[in-house]
CSV table of C-alpha atoms and ligand atoms in Angstrom, one decimal:
chain,number,residue,atom,x,y,z
A,285,MET,CA,8.3,-29.4,-25.6
A,286,SER,CA,7.7,-25.8,-26.5
A,287,SER,CA,5.7,-23.2,-24.5
A,288,SER,CA,1.8,-23.2,-26.0
A,289,ILE,CA,2.0,-18.8,-27.1
A,290,HIS,CA,-1.0,-18.4,-24.8
A,291,GLU,CA,1.1,-18.6,-21.9
A,292,PHE,CA,4.8,-17.1,-23.3
A,293,PRO,CA,6.2,-14.0,-21.6
A,294,PHE,CA,7.0,-12.1,-24.6
A,295,PRO,CA,9.7,-10.3,-23.8
A,296,PHE,CA,9.8,-7.3,-25.8
A,297,GLU,CA,8.0,-3.8,-25.4
A,298,GLU,CA,10.0,-1.7,-27.6
A,299,ASN,CA,10.9,-2.2,-31.1
A,300,GLU,CA,15.1,-1.7,-31.2
A,301,TYR,CA,17.1,-4.4,-28.7
A,302,ARG,CA,18.6,-1.7,-25.4
A,303,TYR,CA,19.6,-2.9,-21.9
A,304,LYS,CA,17.0,-1.7,-19.6
A,305,ASN,CA,16.1,-2.7,-16.0
A,306,ASN,CA,12.5,-3.9,-16.7
A,307,SER,CA,12.0,-5.1,-13.4
A,308,VAL,CA,8.6,-4.8,-11.8
A,309,LEU,CA,7.5,-5.7,-8.0
A,310,LEU,CA,5.0,-8.4,-7.5
A,311,ASP,CA,2.2,-8.7,-5.0
A,312,PRO,CA,2.2,-10.6,-4.0
A,313,PRO,CA,5.8,-11.7,-3.8
A,314,ARG,CA,6.8,-14.9,-5.7
A,315,SER,CA,9.9,-16.0,-6.4
A,316,ILE,CA,8.4,-19.5,-8.4
A,317,THR,CA,6.2,-20.4,-11.0
A,318,VAL,CA,4.1,-24.0,-11.7
A,319,ASP,CA,3.0,-25.0,-15.1
A,320,ASP,CA,1.8,-27.0,-17.5
A,321,ARG,CA,5.3,-28.4,-18.2
A,322,TYR,CA,6.6,-29.6,-14.3
A,323,GLU,CA,6.2,-32.9,-15.0
A,324,GLU,CA,8.4,-33.3,-17.9
A,325,GLU,CA,11.2,-30.4,-16.5
A,326,LEU,CA,11.6,-31.5,-13.5
A,327,ASP,CA,12.3,-35.3,-15.0
A,328,LEU,CA,14.8,-33.6,-17.6
A,329,LYS,CA,16.5,-31.3,-14.0
A,330,ARG,CA,16.9,-34.6,-12.7
A,331,ARG,CA,18.9,-36.6,-15.0
A,332,LEU,CA,21.1,-33.6,-15.6
A,333,LEU,CA,21.8,-33.3,-11.9
A,334,VAL,CA,22.5,-36.9,-11.3
A,335,ASN,CA,24.6,-37.0,-14.3
A,336,HIS,CA,26.6,-33.8,-14.2
A,337,HIS,CA,26.0,-33.1,-10.5
A,338,ASP,CA,29.4,-30.7,-10.6
A,339,ARG,CA,27.8,-28.9,-13.6
A,340,CYS,CA,24.3,-28.1,-12.5
A,341,TYR,CA,24.9,-27.7,-8.5
A,342,GLN,CA,27.9,-25.6,-6.7
A,343,SER,CA,27.8,-24.2,-3.3
A,344,LEU,CA,30.6,-22.2,-0.6
A,345,SER,CA,30.0,-23.5,2.7
A,346,HIS,CA,28.6,-20.6,4.6
A,347,SER,CA,25.9,-20.7,2.5
A,348,LEU,CA,24.3,-23.0,4.3
A,349,GLU,CA,21.6,-21.4,6.4
A,350,ALA,CA,20.5,-18.7,3.4
A,351,GLN,CA,19.8,-22.4,2.0
A,352,TRP,CA,18.0,-23.2,4.7
A,353,GLU,CA,15.4,-20.2,4.4
A,354,VAL,CA,15.3,-20.6,0.6
A,355,LEU,CA,14.0,-24.3,0.9
A,356,ARG,CA,11.9,-22.9,3.9
A,357,LEU,CA,10.6,-20.2,1.2
A,358,ILE,CA,10.6,-22.7,-1.9
A,359,PHE,CA,8.2,-25.2,-0.1
A,360,TYR,CA,6.1,-22.4,1.6
A,361,GLU,CA,5.4,-21.2,-1.7
A,362,LEU,CA,4.4,-24.4,-3.2
A,363,ALA,CA,2.1,-24.8,-0.4
A,364,GLN,CA,0.7,-21.7,0.0
A,365,TYR,CA,-0.2,-21.1,-3.8
A,366,ASN,CA,-0.9,-24.7,-5.4
A,367,PRO,CA,-2.2,-26.3,-2.3
A,368,GLU,CA,-3.5,-29.5,-4.0
A,369,ASP,CA,-0.4,-30.5,-5.6
A,370,PHE,CA,1.8,-29.6,-2.5
A,371,GLN,CA,1.5,-29.7,0.6
A,372,LEU,CA,3.7,-28.7,3.8
A,373,LYS,CA,3.0,-29.7,7.8
A,374,ARG,CA,4.9,-28.9,10.5
A,375,HIS,CA,5.4,-30.5,14.0
A,376,GLY,CA,8.0,-27.9,15.7
A,377,ASN,CA,11.1,-28.3,13.6
A,378,GLU,CA,10.0,-31.8,12.1
A,379,TRP,CA,8.7,-30.8,8.5
A,380,ILE,CA,6.9,-33.1,6.0
A,381,PHE,CA,6.6,-31.8,2.9
A,382,GLN,CA,4.6,-33.8,0.2
A,383,ASN,CA,5.0,-33.3,-3.9
A,384,HIS,CA,1.4,-35.1,-4.9
A,385,ARG,CA,2.7,-34.1,-8.8
A,386,LEU,CA,5.6,-36.2,-8.3
A,387,GLN,CA,4.2,-38.6,-5.4
A,388,GLU,CA,7.3,-38.2,-3.0
A,389,GLU,CA,7.4,-37.3,0.6
A,390,GLU,CA,10.2,-35.7,2.2
A,391,ARG,CA,10.7,-35.6,5.8
A,392,PHE,CA,13.4,-33.8,7.5
A,393,ILE,CA,14.1,-31.6,10.4
A,394,PHE,CA,13.9,-27.9,10.0
A,395,ARG,CA,18.2,-26.8,10.2
A,396,ASP,CA,19.5,-30.3,10.5
A,397,THR,CA,21.8,-30.8,7.4
A,398,GLY,CA,22.1,-34.6,8.7
A,399,SER,CA,18.7,-34.9,8.6
A,400,ILE,CA,18.5,-34.6,4.6
A,401,GLU,CA,21.0,-36.2,1.8
A,402,LEU,CA,21.2,-33.0,-0.4
A,403,GLU,CA,22.3,-29.6,0.6
A,404,PRO,CA,18.8,-27.6,1.5
A,405,LEU,CA,19.4,-25.6,-2.1
A,406,ASP,CA,20.0,-28.9,-4.3
A,407,LEU,CA,16.7,-30.5,-2.4
A,408,ALA,CA,14.4,-27.4,-3.4
A,409,GLY,CA,15.3,-27.3,-6.6
A,410,ARG,CA,14.2,-30.7,-7.2
A,411,HIS,CA,10.7,-29.7,-6.6
A,412,VAL,CA,10.4,-26.2,-8.8
A,413,GLN,CA,10.9,-25.8,-12.3
A,414,GLU,CA,13.3,-22.5,-11.5
A,415,ASP,CA,16.9,-22.4,-11.8
A,416,LEU,CA,17.7,-20.9,-8.2
A,417,ILE,CA,21.1,-18.6,-7.6
A,418,LEU,CA,21.7,-17.9,-3.9
A,419,MET,CA,23.6,-14.6,-4.1
A,420,GLY,CA,25.3,-13.6,-0.7
A,421,ASP,CA,25.1,-9.8,0.2
A,422,ARG,CA,28.4,-9.1,2.0
A,423,HIS,CA,30.8,-6.5,2.2
A,424,GLY,CA,28.2,-3.7,0.6
A,425,ASP,CA,28.8,-6.3,-2.8
A,426,LEU,CA,26.3,-9.4,-3.7
A,427,PHE,CA,28.5,-12.6,-4.1
A,428,LEU,CA,27.1,-16.3,-6.0
A,429,ASP,CA,27.3,-18.2,-2.9
A,430,ALA,CA,25.7,-20.8,-4.3
A,431,GLY,CA,23.2,-22.3,-7.4
A,432,GLN,CA,21.6,-25.2,-8.7
A,433,LEU,CA,21.5,-24.2,-12.6
A,434,CYS,CA,20.2,-26.8,-15.2
A,435,PHE,CA,18.8,-24.4,-17.9
A,436,PRO,CA,21.4,-22.0,-18.6
A,437,SER,CA,21.7,-20.0,-21.2
A,438,ASN,CA,25.4,-20.5,-22.1
A,439,TRP,CA,27.0,-19.6,-18.6
A,440,SER,CA,28.9,-21.4,-15.8
A,441,LEU,CA,28.3,-22.2,-12.4
A,442,VAL,CA,31.6,-23.6,-12.0
A,443,PHE,CA,33.1,-20.4,-13.5
A,444,THR,CA,31.2,-17.8,-11.3
A,445,LEU,CA,31.0,-19.3,-8.2
A,446,GLY,CA,32.2,-17.0,-5.5
A,447,MET,CA,32.3,-14.0,-7.8
A,448,ASP,CA,30.8,-11.0,-7.2
A,449,PHE,CA,27.9,-9.0,-9.2
A,450,LYS,CA,29.5,-7.1,-11.6
A,451,SER,CA,32.6,-9.5,-12.5
A,452,ILE,CA,29.8,-12.3,-13.3
A,453,HIS,CA,28.3,-10.0,-15.6
A,454,ASP,CA,31.8,-8.6,-17.0
A,455,PRO,CA,31.7,-10.8,-20.5
A,456,VAL,CA,28.5,-9.0,-21.9
A,457,PRO,CA,29.1,-6.4,-24.1
A,458,GLY,CA,28.2,-2.7,-23.6
A,459,ILE,CA,26.9,-3.4,-20.2
A,460,GLN,CA,28.8,-1.0,-18.3
A,461,GLN,CA,28.0,1.9,-20.6
A,462,HIS,CA,25.7,4.3,-19.4
A,463,HIS,CA,26.8,2.7,-15.6
A,464,PHE,CA,24.4,0.3,-16.5
A,465,ILE,CA,25.6,-2.9,-14.3
A,466,ASN,CA,26.3,-0.2,-11.9
A,467,LYS,CA,23.1,1.5,-11.7
A,468,VAL,CA,21.5,-2.6,-11.5
A,469,HIS,CA,23.8,-3.1,-9.2
A,470,ARG,CA,22.6,-0.1,-6.6
A,471,PHE,CA,19.1,-1.6,-7.7
A,472,ILE,CA,19.1,-5.2,-6.5
A,473,LYS,CA,20.8,-3.7,-2.9
A,474,ARG,CA,17.9,-1.6,-2.0
A,475,ILE,CA,15.3,-4.7,-2.5
A,476,GLN,CA,13.6,-5.0,1.0
A,477,PRO,CA,13.4,-7.8,2.7
A,478,GLY,CA,10.0,-9.8,1.7
A,479,GLN,CA,10.0,-8.4,-1.3
A,480,SER,CA,10.3,-9.5,-5.1
A,481,TRP,CA,11.2,-7.8,-8.4
A,482,GLU,CA,10.7,-9.8,-12.1
A,483,ARG,CA,11.8,-9.2,-15.4
A,484,LYS,CA,12.7,-10.8,-18.7
A,485,ASN,CA,15.7,-11.6,-20.4
A,486,TRP,CA,15.9,-13.1,-23.7
A,487,SER,CA,18.2,-14.7,-26.2
A,488,ILE,CA,17.8,-17.7,-29.1
A,489,THR,CA,18.4,-20.9,-28.9
A,490,ILE,CA,18.9,-23.8,-31.6
A,491,GLY,CA,16.6,-26.3,-30.8
A,492,PRO,CA,13.8,-27.0,-27.9
A,493,LYS,CA,16.9,-27.6,-25.9
A,494,LEU,CA,16.6,-26.1,-22.1
A,495,ASP,CA,20.3,-27.3,-21.1
A,496,THR,CA,23.0,-25.1,-23.4
A,497,HIS,CA,25.8,-25.4,-20.4
A,498,LEU,CA,28.9,-23.1,-21.3
A,499,GLU,CA,30.6,-26.5,-20.7
A,500,THR,CA,28.8,-28.2,-23.7
A,501,TYR,CA,28.8,-25.5,-26.1
A,502,ALA,CA,30.5,-27.7,-28.1
A,503,GLU,CA,27.5,-30.1,-28.5
A,504,TRP,CA,25.2,-27.3,-29.2
A,505,GLY,CA,26.9,-24.4,-30.5
A,506,LYS,CA,27.4,-25.8,-33.9
A,507,LEU,CA,23.9,-26.1,-34.5
A,508,ARG,CA,24.0,-22.6,-35.2
A,509,ASP,CA,25.4,-22.8,-38.9
A,510,GLN,CA,22.7,-25.1,-39.6
A,511,VAL,CA,20.1,-22.8,-39.9
A,512,THR,CA,18.5,-21.6,-43.3
A,513,GLU,CA,15.4,-20.3,-44.3
A,514,ASP,CA,13.8,-23.3,-44.5
A,515,ASN,CA,13.8,-24.8,-41.4
A,516,ALA,CA,14.6,-21.2,-39.2
A,517,GLY,CA,10.8,-21.7,-38.4
A,518,ASP,CA,11.5,-25.2,-36.2
A,519,LYS,CA,14.9,-24.7,-35.3
A,520,VAL,CA,14.9,-21.1,-33.8
A,521,HIS,CA,13.4,-20.3,-30.9
A,522,LEU,CA,12.6,-17.7,-28.7
A,523,ARG,CA,14.3,-18.2,-25.1
A,524,VAL,CA,12.9,-15.8,-22.5
A,525,GLU,CA,14.3,-15.9,-18.8
A,526,VAL,CA,11.5,-14.8,-16.5
A,527,GLN,CA,13.9,-14.2,-13.7
A,528,ARG,CA,13.2,-12.7,-9.8
A,529,LEU,CA,14.9,-11.4,-7.2
A,530,TYR,CA,13.9,-12.1,-3.4
A,531,ARG,CA,15.5,-10.5,-0.6
A,532,LEU,CA,15.2,-13.2,1.7
A,533,PRO,CA,14.5,-11.5,5.0
A,534,VAL,CA,16.5,-13.5,7.9
A,535,ASN,CA,19.7,-13.7,6.2
A,536,ASN,CA,19.7,-10.8,3.6
A,537,ASP,CA,20.5,-12.6,0.8
A,538,VAL,CA,19.0,-12.4,-2.4
A,539,LEU,CA,17.7,-15.1,-4.2
A,540,PHE,CA,17.7,-15.1,-7.7
A,541,THR,CA,15.2,-17.3,-9.7
A,542,ILE,CA,15.2,-18.3,-13.5
A,543,HIS,CA,12.5,-19.5,-15.6
A,544,THR,CA,13.0,-20.5,-19.0
A,545,TYR,CA,10.4,-20.9,-21.8
A,546,LEU,CA,11.0,-21.7,-25.1
A,547,LEU,CA,8.9,-20.6,-28.4
A,548,PRO,CA,9.6,-21.9,-31.9
A,549,LEU,CA,9.6,-19.4,-35.0
A,550,VAL,CA,7.0,-21.4,-36.7
A,551,LYS,CA,4.7,-20.3,-33.5
A,552,LEU,CA,5.8,-16.9,-32.8
A,553,VAL,CA,5.2,-16.3,-36.8
A,554,THR,CA,0.9,-17.0,-35.8
A,555,HIS,CA,1.2,-13.9,-33.6
A,556,PRO,CA,1.8,-10.8,-36.3
A,557,ALA,CA,1.7,-8.4,-33.3
A,558,TRP,CA,4.9,-10.5,-31.7
A,559,LEU,CA,6.2,-11.4,-35.3
A,560,ARG,CA,6.5,-7.8,-36.1
A,561,GLN,CA,8.2,-6.1,-33.3
A,562,PHE,CA,10.5,-9.3,-32.9
A,563,TYR,CA,11.7,-8.8,-36.6
A,564,GLN,CA,12.2,-5.3,-35.7
A,565,ASN,CA,14.5,-6.0,-32.6
A,566,ILE,CA,16.4,-8.1,-34.7
A,567,ILE,CA,17.2,-6.6,-37.6
A,568,SER,CA,18.6,-3.4,-35.6
A,569,LEU,CA,20.5,-5.3,-33.5
A,570,ASP,CA,23.7,-4.0,-32.6
A,571,GLN,CA,26.4,-6.4,-34.0
A,572,ASP,CA,28.2,-6.8,-30.4
A,573,ILE,CA,25.4,-7.8,-28.9
A,574,ALA,CA,24.1,-10.2,-32.0
A,575,ASP,CA,27.7,-11.8,-31.8
A,576,TYR,CA,27.3,-12.5,-28.1
A,577,LYS,CA,24.2,-14.0,-28.0
A,578,GLY,CA,24.9,-16.5,-31.1
A,579,ILE,CA,22.3,-14.8,-33.6
A,580,SER,CA,25.2,-13.9,-36.0
A,581,HIS,CA,25.5,-17.2,-37.6
A,582,TYR,CA,21.4,-17.0,-38.7
A,583,GLN,CA,20.5,-13.7,-38.8
A,584,GLU,CA,19.5,-13.2,-42.4
A,585,ALA,CA,18.0,-16.8,-42.7
A,586,MET,CA,15.8,-16.0,-39.7
A,587,LEU,CA,14.9,-12.7,-40.6
A,588,ALA,CA,13.9,-13.9,-44.2
A,589,TYR,CA,12.5,-16.8,-42.7
A,590,MET,CA,9.5,-14.6,-41.0
A,591,GLU,CA,9.5,-11.7,-43.8
A,592,ARG,CA,7.6,-14.8,-45.9
A,593,TRP,CA,4.6,-13.5,-43.4
A,594,LEU,CA,5.7,-9.8,-43.5
A,595,PRO,CA,6.2,-8.5,-47.2
A,596,GLY,CA,8.0,-5.6,-48.0
A,597,GLU,CA,8.8,-5.1,-44.0
A,598,ARG,CA,12.7,-5.0,-44.9
A,599,ASN,CA,11.9,-2.0,-47.2
A,600,SER,CA,10.1,-0.1,-45.0
A,601,GLN,CA,13.1,-0.6,-42.5
A,602,HIS,CA,15.1,1.2,-44.9
A,603,ASP,CA,12.9,4.1,-45.6
A,604,ARG,CA,12.6,5.0,-41.6
B,775,HEM,C1,21.6,-11.0,-9.1
B,775,HEM,C2,21.4,-11.6,-10.0
B,775,HEM,C3,21.8,-11.8,-11.3
B,775,HEM,C4,22.7,-12.9,-11.2
B,775,HEM,C5,23.4,-14.0,-11.1
B,775,HEM,C6,22.7,-12.6,-13.0
B,775,HEM,C7,23.8,-12.9,-13.6
B,775,HEM,C8,24.1,-13.0,-15.4
B,775,HEM,C9,24.8,-14.1,-16.0
B,775,HEM,C10,25.6,-15.4,-15.2
B,775,HEM,C11,24.7,-13.3,-17.3
B,775,HEM,C12,25.5,-14.0,-18.6
B,775,HEM,C13,27.2,-13.6,-18.7
B,775,HEM,C14,27.9,-14.3,-19.1
B,775,HEM,O1,27.8,-14.5,-20.7
B,775,HEM,O2,28.5,-15.0,-19.1
B,775,HEM,C15,24.0,-12.8,-17.1
B,775,HEM,C16,23.8,-11.7,-18.4
B,775,HEM,C17,23.2,-10.2,-18.2
B,775,HEM,N1,22.3,-10.0,-17.3
B,775,HEM,FE1,22.5,-10.8,-15.3
B,775,HEM,N2,22.2,-11.5,-13.3
B,775,HEM,C18,21.7,-10.7,-12.4
B,775,HEM,C19,20.5,-10.1,-12.4
B,775,HEM,C20,20.2,-9.1,-13.2
B,775,HEM,C21,19.8,-8.0,-13.7
B,775,HEM,C22,18.7,-7.8,-12.2
B,775,HEM,C23,19.9,-7.5,-14.7
B,775,HEM,C24,19.3,-6.5,-15.7
B,775,HEM,C25,18.3,-5.4,-14.6
B,775,HEM,C26,20.6,-8.1,-15.5
B,775,HEM,C27,20.9,-7.8,-16.9
B,775,HEM,C28,21.8,-8.6,-17.5
B,775,HEM,C29,22.1,-8.6,-18.9
B,775,HEM,C30,21.2,-7.6,-20.0
B,775,HEM,C31,22.7,-10.2,-19.6
B,775,HEM,C32,23.2,-10.1,-20.2
B,775,HEM,C33,21.9,-11.2,-21.3
B,775,HEM,C34,21.8,-11.3,-23.0
B,775,HEM,O3,21.8,-10.4,-23.1
B,775,HEM,O4,21.5,-12.8,-23.6
B,775,HEM,N3,20.9,-9.3,-14.5
B,775,HEM,N4,23.2,-12.4,-15.9
């Protein structure tokens, strides 16, 4: 299931990890990407939504108007950038969205909630690989008003629903240092209508598992203790989230999309420049961040595995 190395969005630009607003403005503004894992990931997403709907979908009722705007954005974008796979036809308020990849058709009256069985955000999210988080912009702050979250990196939608931007980030160690999260907040507030910004976030997951909800931590968290130098290549996966922030022009809320990619170490070691930079980031990671990301359990084992391709690297680290 893992990503091909050629398409993998390698997130590191420096040899040491620090929180950074590495966002870049996208031209044209995009909020989603369709790739060759589309069918596989949509199948998993929909199974999660059917079996664990509350865990994967939450909304506050006042978000409905903005949800319709998100649905319009997503269906337009799919049809515009992948016209061979998706089509959108409009006859007044009667819309027909065709998804040829999944051989499906959605017919509905735009902004008539009675014409669809799901909420608009829930429907839109079933046609894209991304998780979709809707941040309401009110009273000078951003609040998590709705979300479809099937592939979270160890967080909970039920817990964060309705929370403000800074409270959501409270569990992240050191995020308030140098006013980092305040600056990010101000940056998002300044995003102009119709603009889209993209950044990458990284973590590590054991096994090729996209659905690491906080609610199921007891199932997947214990795998962290099973990593050894010999199995690290197959078990340890670099997890990268390509995150996009899009300011909705009509409602002025912010759509936050998360596209998650996984790359096993056994593939990463075939790319020498990436391997060296990843190694340097892992060996120099602050203890509190290594603990937060769950890496402390197997940091030594994965470093030892990578050193098989980087002889002498640890000593040269000490000499720096
Ligand atoms: C408005 C959209 C955003 C939402 C909804 C959001 C939400 C979250 C959540 C739920 C977490 C996990 C917190 C936990 O452990 O419980 C997180 C982590 C984090 N967020 Fe955000 N975030 C957003 C935008 C951003 C932006 C724009 C930045 C930086 C420019 C950022 C930086 C971070 C960092 C550094 C972490 C720690 C991640 C890690 O080390 O794995 N976030 N965010």
